[in-house]
PDB file of C-alpha atoms and ligand atoms in Angstrom:
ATOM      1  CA  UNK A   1    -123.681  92.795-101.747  1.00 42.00           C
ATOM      2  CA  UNK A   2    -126.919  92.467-103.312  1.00 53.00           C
ATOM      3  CA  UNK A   3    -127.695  89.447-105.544  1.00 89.00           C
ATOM      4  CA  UNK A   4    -130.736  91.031-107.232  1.00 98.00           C
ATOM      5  CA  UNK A   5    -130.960  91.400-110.959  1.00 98.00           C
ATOM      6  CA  UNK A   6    -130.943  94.697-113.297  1.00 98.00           C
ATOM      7  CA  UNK A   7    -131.868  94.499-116.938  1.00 98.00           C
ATOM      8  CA  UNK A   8    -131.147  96.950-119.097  1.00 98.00           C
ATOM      9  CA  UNK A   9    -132.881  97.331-122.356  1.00 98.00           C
ATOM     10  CA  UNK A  10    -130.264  98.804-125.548  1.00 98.00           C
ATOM     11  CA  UNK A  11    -127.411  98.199-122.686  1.00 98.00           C
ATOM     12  CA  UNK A  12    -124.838  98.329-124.771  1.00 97.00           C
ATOM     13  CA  UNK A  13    -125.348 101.590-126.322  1.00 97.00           C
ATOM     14  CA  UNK A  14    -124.320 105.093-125.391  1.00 95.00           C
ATOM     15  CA  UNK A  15    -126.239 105.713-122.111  1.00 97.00           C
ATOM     16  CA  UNK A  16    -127.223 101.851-121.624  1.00 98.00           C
ATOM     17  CA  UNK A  17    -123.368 101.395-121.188  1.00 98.00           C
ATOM     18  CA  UNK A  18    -123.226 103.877-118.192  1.00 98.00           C
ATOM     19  CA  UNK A  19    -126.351 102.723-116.747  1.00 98.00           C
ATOM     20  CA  UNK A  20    -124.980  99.242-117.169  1.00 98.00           C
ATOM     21  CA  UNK A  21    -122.036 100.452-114.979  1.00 98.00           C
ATOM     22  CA  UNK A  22    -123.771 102.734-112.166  1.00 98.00           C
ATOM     23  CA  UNK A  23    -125.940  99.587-111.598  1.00 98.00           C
ATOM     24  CA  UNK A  24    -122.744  97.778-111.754  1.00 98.00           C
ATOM     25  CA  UNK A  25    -121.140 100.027-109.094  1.00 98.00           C
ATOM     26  CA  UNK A  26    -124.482  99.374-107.039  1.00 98.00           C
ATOM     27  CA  UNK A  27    -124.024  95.678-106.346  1.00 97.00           C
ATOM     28  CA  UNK A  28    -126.471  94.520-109.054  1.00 98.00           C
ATOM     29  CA  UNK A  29    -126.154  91.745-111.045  1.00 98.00           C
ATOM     30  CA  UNK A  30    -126.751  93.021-114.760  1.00 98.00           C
ATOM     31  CA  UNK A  31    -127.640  92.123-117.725  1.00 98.00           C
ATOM     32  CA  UNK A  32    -127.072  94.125-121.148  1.00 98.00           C
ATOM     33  CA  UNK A  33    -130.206  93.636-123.217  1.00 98.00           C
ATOM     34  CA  UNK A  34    -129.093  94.187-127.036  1.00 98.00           C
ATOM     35  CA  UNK A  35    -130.341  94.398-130.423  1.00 97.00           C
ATOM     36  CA  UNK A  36    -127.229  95.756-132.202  1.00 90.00           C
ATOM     37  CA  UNK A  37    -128.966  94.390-135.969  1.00 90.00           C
ATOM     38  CA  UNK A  38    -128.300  91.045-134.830  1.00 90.00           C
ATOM     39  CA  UNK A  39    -124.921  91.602-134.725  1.00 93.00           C
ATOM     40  CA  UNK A  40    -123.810  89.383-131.573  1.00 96.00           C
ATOM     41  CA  UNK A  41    -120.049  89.667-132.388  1.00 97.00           C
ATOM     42  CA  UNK A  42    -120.487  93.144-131.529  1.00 97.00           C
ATOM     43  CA  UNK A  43    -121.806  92.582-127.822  1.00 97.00           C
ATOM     44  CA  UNK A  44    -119.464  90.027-127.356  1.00 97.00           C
ATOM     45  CA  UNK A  45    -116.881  92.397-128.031  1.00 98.00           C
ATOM     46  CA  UNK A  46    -118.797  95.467-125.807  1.00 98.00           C
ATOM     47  CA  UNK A  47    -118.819  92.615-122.849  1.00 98.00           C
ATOM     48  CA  UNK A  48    -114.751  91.905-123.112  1.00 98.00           C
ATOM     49  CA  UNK A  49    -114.051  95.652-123.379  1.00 98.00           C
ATOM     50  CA  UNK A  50    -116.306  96.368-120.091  1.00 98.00           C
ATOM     51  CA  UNK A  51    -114.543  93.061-118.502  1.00 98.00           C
ATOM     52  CA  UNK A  52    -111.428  94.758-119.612  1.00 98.00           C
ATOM     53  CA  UNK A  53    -112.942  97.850-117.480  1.00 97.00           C
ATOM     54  CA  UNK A  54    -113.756  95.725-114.547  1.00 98.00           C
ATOM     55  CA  UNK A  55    -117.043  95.239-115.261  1.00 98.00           C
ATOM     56  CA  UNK A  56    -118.666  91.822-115.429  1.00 98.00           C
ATOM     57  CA  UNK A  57    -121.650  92.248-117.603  1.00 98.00           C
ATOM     58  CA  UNK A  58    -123.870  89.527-119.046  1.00 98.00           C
ATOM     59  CA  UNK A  59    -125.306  90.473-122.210  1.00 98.00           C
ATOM     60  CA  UNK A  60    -128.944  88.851-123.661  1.00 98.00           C
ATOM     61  CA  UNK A  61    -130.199  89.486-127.017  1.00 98.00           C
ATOM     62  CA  UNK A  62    -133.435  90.874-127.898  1.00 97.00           C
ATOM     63  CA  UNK A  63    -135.416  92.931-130.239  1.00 98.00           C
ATOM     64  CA  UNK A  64    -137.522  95.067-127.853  1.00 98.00           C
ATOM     65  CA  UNK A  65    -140.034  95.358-130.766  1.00 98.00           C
ATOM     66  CA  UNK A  66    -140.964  91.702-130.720  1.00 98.00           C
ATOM     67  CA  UNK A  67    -143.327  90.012-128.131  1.00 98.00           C
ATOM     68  CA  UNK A  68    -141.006  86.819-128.740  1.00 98.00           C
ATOM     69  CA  UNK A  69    -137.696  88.106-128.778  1.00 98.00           C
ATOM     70  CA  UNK A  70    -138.338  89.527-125.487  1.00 98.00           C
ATOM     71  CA  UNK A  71    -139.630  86.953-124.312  1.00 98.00           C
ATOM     72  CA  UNK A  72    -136.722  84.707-125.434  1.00 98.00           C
ATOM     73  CA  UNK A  73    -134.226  87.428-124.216  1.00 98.00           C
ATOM     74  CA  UNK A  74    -136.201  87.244-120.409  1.00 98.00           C
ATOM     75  CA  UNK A  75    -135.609  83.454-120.693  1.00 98.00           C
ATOM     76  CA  UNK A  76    -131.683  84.591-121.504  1.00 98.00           C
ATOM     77  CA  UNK A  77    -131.414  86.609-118.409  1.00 98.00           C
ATOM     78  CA  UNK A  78    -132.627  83.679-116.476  1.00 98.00           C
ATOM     79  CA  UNK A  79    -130.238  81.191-117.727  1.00 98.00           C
ATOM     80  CA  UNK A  80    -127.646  83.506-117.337  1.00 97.00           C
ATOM     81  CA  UNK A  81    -128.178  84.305-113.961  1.00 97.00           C
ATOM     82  CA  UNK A  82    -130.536  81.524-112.089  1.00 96.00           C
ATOM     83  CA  UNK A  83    -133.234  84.722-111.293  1.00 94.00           C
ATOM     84  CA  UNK A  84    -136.004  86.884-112.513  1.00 97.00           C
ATOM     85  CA  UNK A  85    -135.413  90.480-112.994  1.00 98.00           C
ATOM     86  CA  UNK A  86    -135.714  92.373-110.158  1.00 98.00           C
ATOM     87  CA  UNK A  87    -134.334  96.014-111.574  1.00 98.00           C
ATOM     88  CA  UNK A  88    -135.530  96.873-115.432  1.00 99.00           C
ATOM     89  CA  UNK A  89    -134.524  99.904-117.265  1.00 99.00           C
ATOM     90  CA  UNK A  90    -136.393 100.034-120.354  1.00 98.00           C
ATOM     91  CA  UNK A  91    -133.339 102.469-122.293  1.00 98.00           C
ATOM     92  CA  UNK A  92    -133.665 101.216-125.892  1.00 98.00           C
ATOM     93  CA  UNK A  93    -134.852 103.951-127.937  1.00 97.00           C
ATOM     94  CA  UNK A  94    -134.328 105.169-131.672  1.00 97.00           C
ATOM     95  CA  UNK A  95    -134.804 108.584-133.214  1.00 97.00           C
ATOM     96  CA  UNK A  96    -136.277 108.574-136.548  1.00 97.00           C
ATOM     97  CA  UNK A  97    -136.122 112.785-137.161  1.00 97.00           C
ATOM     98  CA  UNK A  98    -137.757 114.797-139.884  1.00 97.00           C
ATOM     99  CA  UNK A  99    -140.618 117.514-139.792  1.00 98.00           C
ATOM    100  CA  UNK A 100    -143.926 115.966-139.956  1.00 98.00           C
ATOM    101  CA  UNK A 101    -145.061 117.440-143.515  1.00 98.00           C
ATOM    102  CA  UNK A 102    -142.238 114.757-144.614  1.00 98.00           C
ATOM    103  CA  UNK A 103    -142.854 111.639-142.521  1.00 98.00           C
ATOM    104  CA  UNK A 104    -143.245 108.554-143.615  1.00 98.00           C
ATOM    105  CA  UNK A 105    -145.470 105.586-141.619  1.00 98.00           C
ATOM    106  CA  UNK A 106    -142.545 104.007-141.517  1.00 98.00           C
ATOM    107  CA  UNK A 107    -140.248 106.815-139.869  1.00 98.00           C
ATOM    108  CA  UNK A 108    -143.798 107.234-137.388  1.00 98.00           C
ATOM    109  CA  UNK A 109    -143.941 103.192-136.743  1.00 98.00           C
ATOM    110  CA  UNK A 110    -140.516 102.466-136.294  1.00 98.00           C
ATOM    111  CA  UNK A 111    -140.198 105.322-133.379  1.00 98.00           C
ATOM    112  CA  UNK A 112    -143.400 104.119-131.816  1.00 98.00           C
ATOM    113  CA  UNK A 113    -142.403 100.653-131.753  1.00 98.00           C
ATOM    114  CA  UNK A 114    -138.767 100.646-130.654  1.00 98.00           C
ATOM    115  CA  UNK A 115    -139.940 103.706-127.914  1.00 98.00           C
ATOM    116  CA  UNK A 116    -143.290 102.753-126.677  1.00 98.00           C
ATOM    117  CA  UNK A 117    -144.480  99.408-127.352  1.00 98.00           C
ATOM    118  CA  UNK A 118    -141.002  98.241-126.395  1.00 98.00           C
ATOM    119  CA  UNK A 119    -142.397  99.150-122.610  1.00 98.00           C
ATOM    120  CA  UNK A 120    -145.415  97.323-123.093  1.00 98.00           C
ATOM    121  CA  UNK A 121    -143.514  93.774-124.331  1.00 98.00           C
ATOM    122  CA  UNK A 122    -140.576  94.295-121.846  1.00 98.00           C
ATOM    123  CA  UNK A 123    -142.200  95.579-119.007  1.00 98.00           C
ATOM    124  CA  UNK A 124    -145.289  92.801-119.265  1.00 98.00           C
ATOM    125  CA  UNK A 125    -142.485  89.983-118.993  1.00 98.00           C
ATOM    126  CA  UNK A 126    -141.279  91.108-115.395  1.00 98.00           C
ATOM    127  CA  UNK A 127    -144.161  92.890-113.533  1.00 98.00           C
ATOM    128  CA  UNK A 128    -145.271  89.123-112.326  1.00 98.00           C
ATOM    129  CA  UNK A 129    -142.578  88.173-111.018  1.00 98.00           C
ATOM    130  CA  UNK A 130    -141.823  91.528-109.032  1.00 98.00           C
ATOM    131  CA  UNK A 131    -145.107  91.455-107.702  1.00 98.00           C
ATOM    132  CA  UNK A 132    -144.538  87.894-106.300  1.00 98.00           C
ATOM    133  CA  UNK A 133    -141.388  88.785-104.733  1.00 98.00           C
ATOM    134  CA  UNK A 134    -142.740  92.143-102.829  1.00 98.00           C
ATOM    135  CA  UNK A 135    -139.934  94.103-104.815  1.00 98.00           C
ATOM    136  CA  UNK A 136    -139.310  95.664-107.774  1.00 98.00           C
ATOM    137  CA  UNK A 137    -137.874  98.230-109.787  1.00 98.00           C
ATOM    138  CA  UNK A 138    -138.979  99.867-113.026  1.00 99.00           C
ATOM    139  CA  UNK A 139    -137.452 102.872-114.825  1.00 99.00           C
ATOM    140  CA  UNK A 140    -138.314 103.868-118.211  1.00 98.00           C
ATOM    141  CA  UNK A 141    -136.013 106.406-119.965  1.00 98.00           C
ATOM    142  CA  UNK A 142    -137.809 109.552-121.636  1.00 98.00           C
ATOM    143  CA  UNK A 143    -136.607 112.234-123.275  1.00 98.00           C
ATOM    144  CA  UNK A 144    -136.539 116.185-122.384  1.00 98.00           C
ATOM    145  CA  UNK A 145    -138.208 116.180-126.113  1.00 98.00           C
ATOM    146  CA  UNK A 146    -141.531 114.660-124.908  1.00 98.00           C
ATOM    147  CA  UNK A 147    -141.709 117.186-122.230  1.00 97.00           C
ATOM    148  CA  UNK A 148    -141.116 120.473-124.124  1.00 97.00           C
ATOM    149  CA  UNK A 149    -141.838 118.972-127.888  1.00 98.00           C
ATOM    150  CA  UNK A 150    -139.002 119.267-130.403  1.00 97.00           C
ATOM    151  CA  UNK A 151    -138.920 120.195-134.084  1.00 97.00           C
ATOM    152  CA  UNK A 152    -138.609 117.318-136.529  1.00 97.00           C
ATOM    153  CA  UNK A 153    -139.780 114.959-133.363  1.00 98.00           C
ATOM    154  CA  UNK A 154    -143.217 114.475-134.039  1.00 98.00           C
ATOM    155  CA  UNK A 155    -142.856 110.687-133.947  1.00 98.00           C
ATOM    156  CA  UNK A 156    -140.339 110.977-130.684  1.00 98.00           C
ATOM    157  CA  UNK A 157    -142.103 113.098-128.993  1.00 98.00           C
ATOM    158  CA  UNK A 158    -145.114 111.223-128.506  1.00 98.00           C
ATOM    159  CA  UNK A 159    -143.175 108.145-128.011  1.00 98.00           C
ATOM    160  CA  UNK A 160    -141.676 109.537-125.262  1.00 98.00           C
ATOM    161  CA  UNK A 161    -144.661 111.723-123.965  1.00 98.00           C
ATOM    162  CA  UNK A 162    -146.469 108.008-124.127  1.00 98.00           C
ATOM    163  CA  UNK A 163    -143.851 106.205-121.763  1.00 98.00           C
ATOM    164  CA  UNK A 164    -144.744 109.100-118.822  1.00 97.00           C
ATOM    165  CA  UNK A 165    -147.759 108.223-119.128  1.00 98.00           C
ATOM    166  CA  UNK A 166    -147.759 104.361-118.870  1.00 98.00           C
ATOM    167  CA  UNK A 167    -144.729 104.892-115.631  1.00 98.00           C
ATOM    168  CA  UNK A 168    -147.832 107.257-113.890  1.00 98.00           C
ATOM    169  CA  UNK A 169    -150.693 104.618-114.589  1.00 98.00           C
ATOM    170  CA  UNK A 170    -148.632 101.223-113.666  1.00 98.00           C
ATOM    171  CA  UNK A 171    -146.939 103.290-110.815  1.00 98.00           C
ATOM    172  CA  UNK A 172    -150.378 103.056-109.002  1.00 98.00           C
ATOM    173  CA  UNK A 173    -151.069  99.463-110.032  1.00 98.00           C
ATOM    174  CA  UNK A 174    -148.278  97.958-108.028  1.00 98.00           C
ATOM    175  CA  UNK A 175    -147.790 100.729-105.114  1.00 98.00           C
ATOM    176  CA  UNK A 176    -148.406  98.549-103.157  1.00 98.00           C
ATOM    177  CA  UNK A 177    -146.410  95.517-103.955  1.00 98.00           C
ATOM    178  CA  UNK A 178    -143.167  96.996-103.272  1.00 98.00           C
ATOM    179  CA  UNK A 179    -142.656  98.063-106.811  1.00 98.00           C
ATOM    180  CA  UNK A 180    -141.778 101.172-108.191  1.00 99.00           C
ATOM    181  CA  UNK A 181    -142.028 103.167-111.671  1.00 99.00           C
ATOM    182  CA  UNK A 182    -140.015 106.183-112.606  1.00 98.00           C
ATOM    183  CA  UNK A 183    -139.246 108.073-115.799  1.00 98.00           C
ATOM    184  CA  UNK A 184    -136.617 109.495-116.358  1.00 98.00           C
ATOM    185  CA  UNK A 185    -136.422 112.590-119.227  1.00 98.00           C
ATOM    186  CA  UNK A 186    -132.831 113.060-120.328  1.00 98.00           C
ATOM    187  CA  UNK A 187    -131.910 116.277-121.823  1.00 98.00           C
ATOM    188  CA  UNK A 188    -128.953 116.143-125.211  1.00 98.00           C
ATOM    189  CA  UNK A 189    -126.547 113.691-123.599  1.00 98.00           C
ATOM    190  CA  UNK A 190    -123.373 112.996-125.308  1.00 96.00           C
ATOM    191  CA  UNK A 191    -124.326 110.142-127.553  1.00 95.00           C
ATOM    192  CA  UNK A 192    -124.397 108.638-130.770  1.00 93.00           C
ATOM    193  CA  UNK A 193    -127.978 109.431-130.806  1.00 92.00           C
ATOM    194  CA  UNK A 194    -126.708 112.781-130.230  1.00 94.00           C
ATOM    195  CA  UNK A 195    -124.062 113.485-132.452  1.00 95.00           C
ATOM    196  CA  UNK A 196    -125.837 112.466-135.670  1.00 93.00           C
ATOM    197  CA  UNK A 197    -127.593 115.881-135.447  1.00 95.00           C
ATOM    198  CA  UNK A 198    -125.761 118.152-138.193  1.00 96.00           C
ATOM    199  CA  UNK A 199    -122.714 119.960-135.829  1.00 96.00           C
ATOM    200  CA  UNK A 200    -124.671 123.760-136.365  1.00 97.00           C
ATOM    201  CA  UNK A 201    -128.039 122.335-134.975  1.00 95.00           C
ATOM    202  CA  UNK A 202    -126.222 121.117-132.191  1.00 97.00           C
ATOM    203  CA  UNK A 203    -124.412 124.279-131.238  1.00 97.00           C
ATOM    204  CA  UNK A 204    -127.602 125.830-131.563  1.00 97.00           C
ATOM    205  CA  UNK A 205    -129.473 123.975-129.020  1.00 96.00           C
ATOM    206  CA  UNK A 206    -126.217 123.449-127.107  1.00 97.00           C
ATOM    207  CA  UNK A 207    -126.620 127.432-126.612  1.00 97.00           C
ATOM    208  CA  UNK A 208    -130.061 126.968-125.075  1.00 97.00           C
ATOM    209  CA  UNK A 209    -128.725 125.114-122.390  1.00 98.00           C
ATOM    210  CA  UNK A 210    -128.716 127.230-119.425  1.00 98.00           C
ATOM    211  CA  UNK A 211    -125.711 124.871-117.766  1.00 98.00           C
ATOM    212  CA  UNK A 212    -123.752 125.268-120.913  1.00 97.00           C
ATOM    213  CA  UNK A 213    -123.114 121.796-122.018  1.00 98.00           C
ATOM    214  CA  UNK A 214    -124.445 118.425-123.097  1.00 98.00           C
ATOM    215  CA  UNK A 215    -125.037 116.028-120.292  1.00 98.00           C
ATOM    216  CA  UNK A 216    -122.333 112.693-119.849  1.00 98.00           C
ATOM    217  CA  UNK A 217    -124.237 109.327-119.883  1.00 98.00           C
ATOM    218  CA  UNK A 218    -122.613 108.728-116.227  1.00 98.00           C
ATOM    219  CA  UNK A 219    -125.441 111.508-115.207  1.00 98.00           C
ATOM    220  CA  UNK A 220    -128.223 109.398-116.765  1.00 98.00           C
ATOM    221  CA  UNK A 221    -126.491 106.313-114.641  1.00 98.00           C
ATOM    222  CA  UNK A 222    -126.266 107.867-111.237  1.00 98.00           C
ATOM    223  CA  UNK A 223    -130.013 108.924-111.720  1.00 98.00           C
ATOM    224  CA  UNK A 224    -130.852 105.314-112.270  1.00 98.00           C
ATOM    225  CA  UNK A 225    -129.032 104.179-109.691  1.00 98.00           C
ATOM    226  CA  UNK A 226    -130.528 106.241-107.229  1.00 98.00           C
ATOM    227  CA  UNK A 227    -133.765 105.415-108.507  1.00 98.00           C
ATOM    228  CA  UNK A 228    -133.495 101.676-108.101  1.00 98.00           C
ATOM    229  CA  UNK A 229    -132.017 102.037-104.389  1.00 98.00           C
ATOM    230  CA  UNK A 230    -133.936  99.894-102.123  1.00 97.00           C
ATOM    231  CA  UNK A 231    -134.146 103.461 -99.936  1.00 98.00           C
ATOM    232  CA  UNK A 232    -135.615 105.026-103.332  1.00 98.00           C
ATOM    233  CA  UNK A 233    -139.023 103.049-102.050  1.00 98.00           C
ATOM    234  CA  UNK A 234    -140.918 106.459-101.465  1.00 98.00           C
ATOM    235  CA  UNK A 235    -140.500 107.411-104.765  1.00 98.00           C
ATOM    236  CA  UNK A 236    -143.012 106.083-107.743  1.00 98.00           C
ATOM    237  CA  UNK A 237    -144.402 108.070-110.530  1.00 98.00           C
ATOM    238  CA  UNK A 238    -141.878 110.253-110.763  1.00 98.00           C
ATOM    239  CA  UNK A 239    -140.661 112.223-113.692  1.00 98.00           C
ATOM    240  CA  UNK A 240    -136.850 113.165-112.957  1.00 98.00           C
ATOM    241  CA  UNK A 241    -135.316 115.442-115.409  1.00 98.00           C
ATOM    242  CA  UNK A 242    -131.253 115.588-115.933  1.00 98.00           C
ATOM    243  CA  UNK A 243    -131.738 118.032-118.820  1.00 98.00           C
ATOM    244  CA  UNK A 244    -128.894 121.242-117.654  1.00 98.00           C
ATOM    245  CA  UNK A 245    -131.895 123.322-117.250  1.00 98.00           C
ATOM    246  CA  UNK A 246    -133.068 123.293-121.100  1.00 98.00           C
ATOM    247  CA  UNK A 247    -136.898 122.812-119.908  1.00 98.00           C
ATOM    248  CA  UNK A 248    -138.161 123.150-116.287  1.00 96.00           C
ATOM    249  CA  UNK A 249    -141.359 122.189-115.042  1.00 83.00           C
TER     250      UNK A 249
HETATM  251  N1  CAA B   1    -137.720 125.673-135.049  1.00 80.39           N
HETATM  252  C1  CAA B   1    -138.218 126.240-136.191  1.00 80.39           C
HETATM  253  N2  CAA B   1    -137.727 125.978-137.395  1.00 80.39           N
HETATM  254  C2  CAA B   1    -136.702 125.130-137.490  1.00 80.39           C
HETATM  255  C3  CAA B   1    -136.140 124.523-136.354  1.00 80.39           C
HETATM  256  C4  CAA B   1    -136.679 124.846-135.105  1.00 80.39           C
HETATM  257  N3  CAA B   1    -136.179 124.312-133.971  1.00 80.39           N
HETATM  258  N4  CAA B   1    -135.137 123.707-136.753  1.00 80.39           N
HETATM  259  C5  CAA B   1    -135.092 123.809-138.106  1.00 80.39           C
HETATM  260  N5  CAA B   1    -136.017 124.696-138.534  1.00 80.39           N
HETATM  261  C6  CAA B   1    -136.287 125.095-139.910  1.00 80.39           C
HETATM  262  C7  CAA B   1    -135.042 125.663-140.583  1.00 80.39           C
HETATM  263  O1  CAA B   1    -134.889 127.018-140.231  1.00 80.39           O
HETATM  264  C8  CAA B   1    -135.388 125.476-142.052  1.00 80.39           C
HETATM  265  O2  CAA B   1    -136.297 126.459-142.420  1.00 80.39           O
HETATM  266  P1  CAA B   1    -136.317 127.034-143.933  1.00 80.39           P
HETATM  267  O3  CAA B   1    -136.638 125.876-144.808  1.00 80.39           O
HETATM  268  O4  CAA B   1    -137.407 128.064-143.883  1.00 80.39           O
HETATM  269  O5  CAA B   1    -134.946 127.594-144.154  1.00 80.39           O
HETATM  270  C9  CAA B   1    -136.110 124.132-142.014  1.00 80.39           C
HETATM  271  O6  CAA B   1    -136.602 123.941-140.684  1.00 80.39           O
HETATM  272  C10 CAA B   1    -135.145 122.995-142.303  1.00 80.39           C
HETATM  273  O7  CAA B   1    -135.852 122.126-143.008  1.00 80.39           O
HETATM  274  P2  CAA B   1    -135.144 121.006-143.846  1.00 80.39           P
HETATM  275  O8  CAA B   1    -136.156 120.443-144.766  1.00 80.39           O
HETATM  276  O9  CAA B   1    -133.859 121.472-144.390  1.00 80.39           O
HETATM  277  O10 CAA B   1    -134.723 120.019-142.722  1.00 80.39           O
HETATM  278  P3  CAA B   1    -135.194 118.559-142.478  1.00 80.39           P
HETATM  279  O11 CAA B   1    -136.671 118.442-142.432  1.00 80.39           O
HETATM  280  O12 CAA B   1    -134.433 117.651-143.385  1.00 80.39           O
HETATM  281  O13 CAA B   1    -134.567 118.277-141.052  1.00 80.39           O
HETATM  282  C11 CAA B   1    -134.331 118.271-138.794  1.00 80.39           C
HETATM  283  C12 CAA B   1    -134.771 119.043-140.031  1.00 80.39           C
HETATM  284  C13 CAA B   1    -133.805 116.858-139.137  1.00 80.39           C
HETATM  285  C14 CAA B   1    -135.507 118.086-137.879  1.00 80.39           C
HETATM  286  C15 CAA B   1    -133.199 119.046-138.169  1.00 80.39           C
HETATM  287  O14 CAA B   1    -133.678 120.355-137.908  1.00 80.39           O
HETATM  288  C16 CAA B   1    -132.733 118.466-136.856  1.00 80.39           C
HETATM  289  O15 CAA B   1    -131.939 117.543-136.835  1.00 80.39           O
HETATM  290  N6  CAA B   1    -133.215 119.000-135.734  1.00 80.39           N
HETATM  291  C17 CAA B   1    -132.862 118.536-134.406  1.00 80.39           C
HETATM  292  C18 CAA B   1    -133.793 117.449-133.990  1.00 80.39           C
HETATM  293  C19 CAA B   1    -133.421 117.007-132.612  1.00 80.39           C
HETATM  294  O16 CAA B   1    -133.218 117.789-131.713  1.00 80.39           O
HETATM  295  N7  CAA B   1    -133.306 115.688-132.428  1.00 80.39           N
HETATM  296  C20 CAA B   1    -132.893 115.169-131.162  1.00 80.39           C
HETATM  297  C21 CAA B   1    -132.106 113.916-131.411  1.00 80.39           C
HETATM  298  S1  CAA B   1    -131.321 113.370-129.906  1.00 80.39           S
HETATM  299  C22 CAA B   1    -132.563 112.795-129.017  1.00 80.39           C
HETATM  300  O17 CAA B   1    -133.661 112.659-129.429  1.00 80.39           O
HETATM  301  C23 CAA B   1    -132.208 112.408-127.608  1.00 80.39           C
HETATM  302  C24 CAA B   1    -133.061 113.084-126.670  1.00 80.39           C
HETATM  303  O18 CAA B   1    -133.900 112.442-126.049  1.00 80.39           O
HETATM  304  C25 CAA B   1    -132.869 114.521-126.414  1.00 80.39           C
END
C-alpha cells in the first residue's frame, strides 16, 4: 500500500468527491482541498458522510485564488499527514456563464482566477518538493469547452484553454525529474456545475453527444487514477478527453 500523498483541489465537490475516492481506491493517502465559502461545517460533514462510505479522507481548507490560503492549506496537508504532496489534482473550477456582449470584469476575473491562476498558486507550492523526491504527479482538470469553445464561455473557455497550455510547458520542465503533467478535458459530467444549465439547454447539448449521455464523475476519477499510476510514467503532456464523443481531436 502506498503511503504517498494526493491533493485534490475543490475535493469535496461533484467530481473532486469521485476523484477523492478513485485515488482513495488507489492506496493514496488524500486530502480534500476545500473552499466551500468558508463554510467548514460543511466539509466536516462531506468527511463523516465519505467515512460513513468507507472512505478516510482528510480535508484542508483553502481558497485556490489566494497565494496565502494555499499556502496555509499546503501547510494543512502536512500537518495532517507528516508529508509533502506527492499526487495534485488541481479540480477547483467555477463557471461564471453569459455571452460576452454581457460580461462583466467581474464574471471574466472571477473565472480566470478560480480556473487558471489557481494552477499557478497551487501548483508553485508542490513542484519543489516533487522534484526533490524524483516523483511526482500533476493533473490539471480542463474542460471539453476549452477545446471546442462554448457559447456564453468566453471567460471558461480561455481559462481552461490556458491550463493545457501551462500542463504542455511545465510537462517539459520536470521530464526529467520523475514528474508528470496531464490535463484532463471533461465533457458535461453529471454535476452541480452541470445541472444549473436551464433543463432545455441541457437536452440540447445532451443530444449532441454521440454516446448519448452525460458522463458520471467516477469516469473523471478512474482517468485520474490511471494518470497518477506510478506505471502512468510514460505519459506527460497529455490531453485526455472523457467527453462521450462530443468533440474529437
Ligand atoms: N449557439 C448559438 N446561439 C445560441 C446558443 C448556441 N450554442 N445558445 C444560445 N444561443 C442563443 C439563443 O438562441 C438566443 O438567441 P435569440 O436571442 O436570438 O433568441 C440567445 O442565445 C439567448 O440569449 P439570452 O440573452 O437569453 O441568454 P443569456 O445570455 O442569458 O444566457 C447562456 C445564455 C447562459 C450562455 C445559456 O445559453 C447557457 O447556459 N448555455 C450553456 C453554457 C454551457 O454549456 N455551460 C457549461 C457549464 S458546465 C461546464 O462548464 C463544465 C464543463 O467543463 C463542460
Amino acid at each position: 500500500m502506498s503511503q504517498k500523498v494526493a491533493l485534490v483541489t475543490g475535493g469535496t465537490g461533484g467530481l473532486g468527491t469521485s476523484i477523492c475516492h478513485a485515488l482513495a481506491d488507489s492506496g493514496f493517502t488524500v486530502v480534500a482541498g476545500y473552499n466551500s465559502g468558508g463554510n467548514h461545517e460543511k466539509a466536516k460533514a462531506w468527511q463523516a458522510e465519505q467515512k460513513q462510505a468507507g472512505y478516510d479522507i482528510h480535508v484542508a481548507y483553502g481558497d485556490v485564488t489566494d497565494a496565502d490560503s494555499c499556502a496555509s492549506c499546503i501547510k494543512t496537508v502536512a500537518e495532517l499527514t507528516g508529508g509533502t504532496v506527492d499526487v495534485l489534482v488541481n479540480n477547483a473550477g467555477i463557471t461564471r456563464d453569459g455571452q460576452f456582449k454581457k460580461m462583466s470584469w467581474e464574471q471574466w476575473d472571477e473565472v480566470l482566477s478560480a480556473n487558471l491562476d489557481s494552477m499557478f498558486h497551487m501548483t508553485r507550492l508542490v513542484i519543489n518538493p516533487m522534484i526533490e523526491k524524483g516523483w511526482g504527479r500533476v493533473v490539471n482538470i480542463s474542460s471539453v469547452n476549452a477545446q471546442k469553445g462554448q457559447f456564453g464561455q468566453c471567460n471558461y473557455s480561455a481559462a481552461k484553454a490556458g491550463i493545457h497550455g501551462f500542463t504542455k510547458a511545465l510537462a517539459q520542465e520536470v521530464a526529467r525529474k520523475g514528474v508528470t503533467v496531464n490535463t484532463v478535458s471533461p465533457g458535461y459530467i453529471k454535476t452541480a456545475m452541470v445541472a444549473k444549465i436551464a433543463q432545455e439547454v441541457q437536452d440540447q447539448i445532451c443530444s449532441g453527444i454521440p454516446v448519448g449521455r452525460f458522463g458520471t464523475p467516477e469516469e473523471i476519477g478512474r482517468t485520474c487514477a490511471f494518470l497518477v499510476d506510478d506505471q502512468s510514467g510514460y505519459i506527460t503532456g497529455a490531453d485526455l478527453s472523457v467527453n462521450g464523443g462530443l468533440h474529437m481531436s
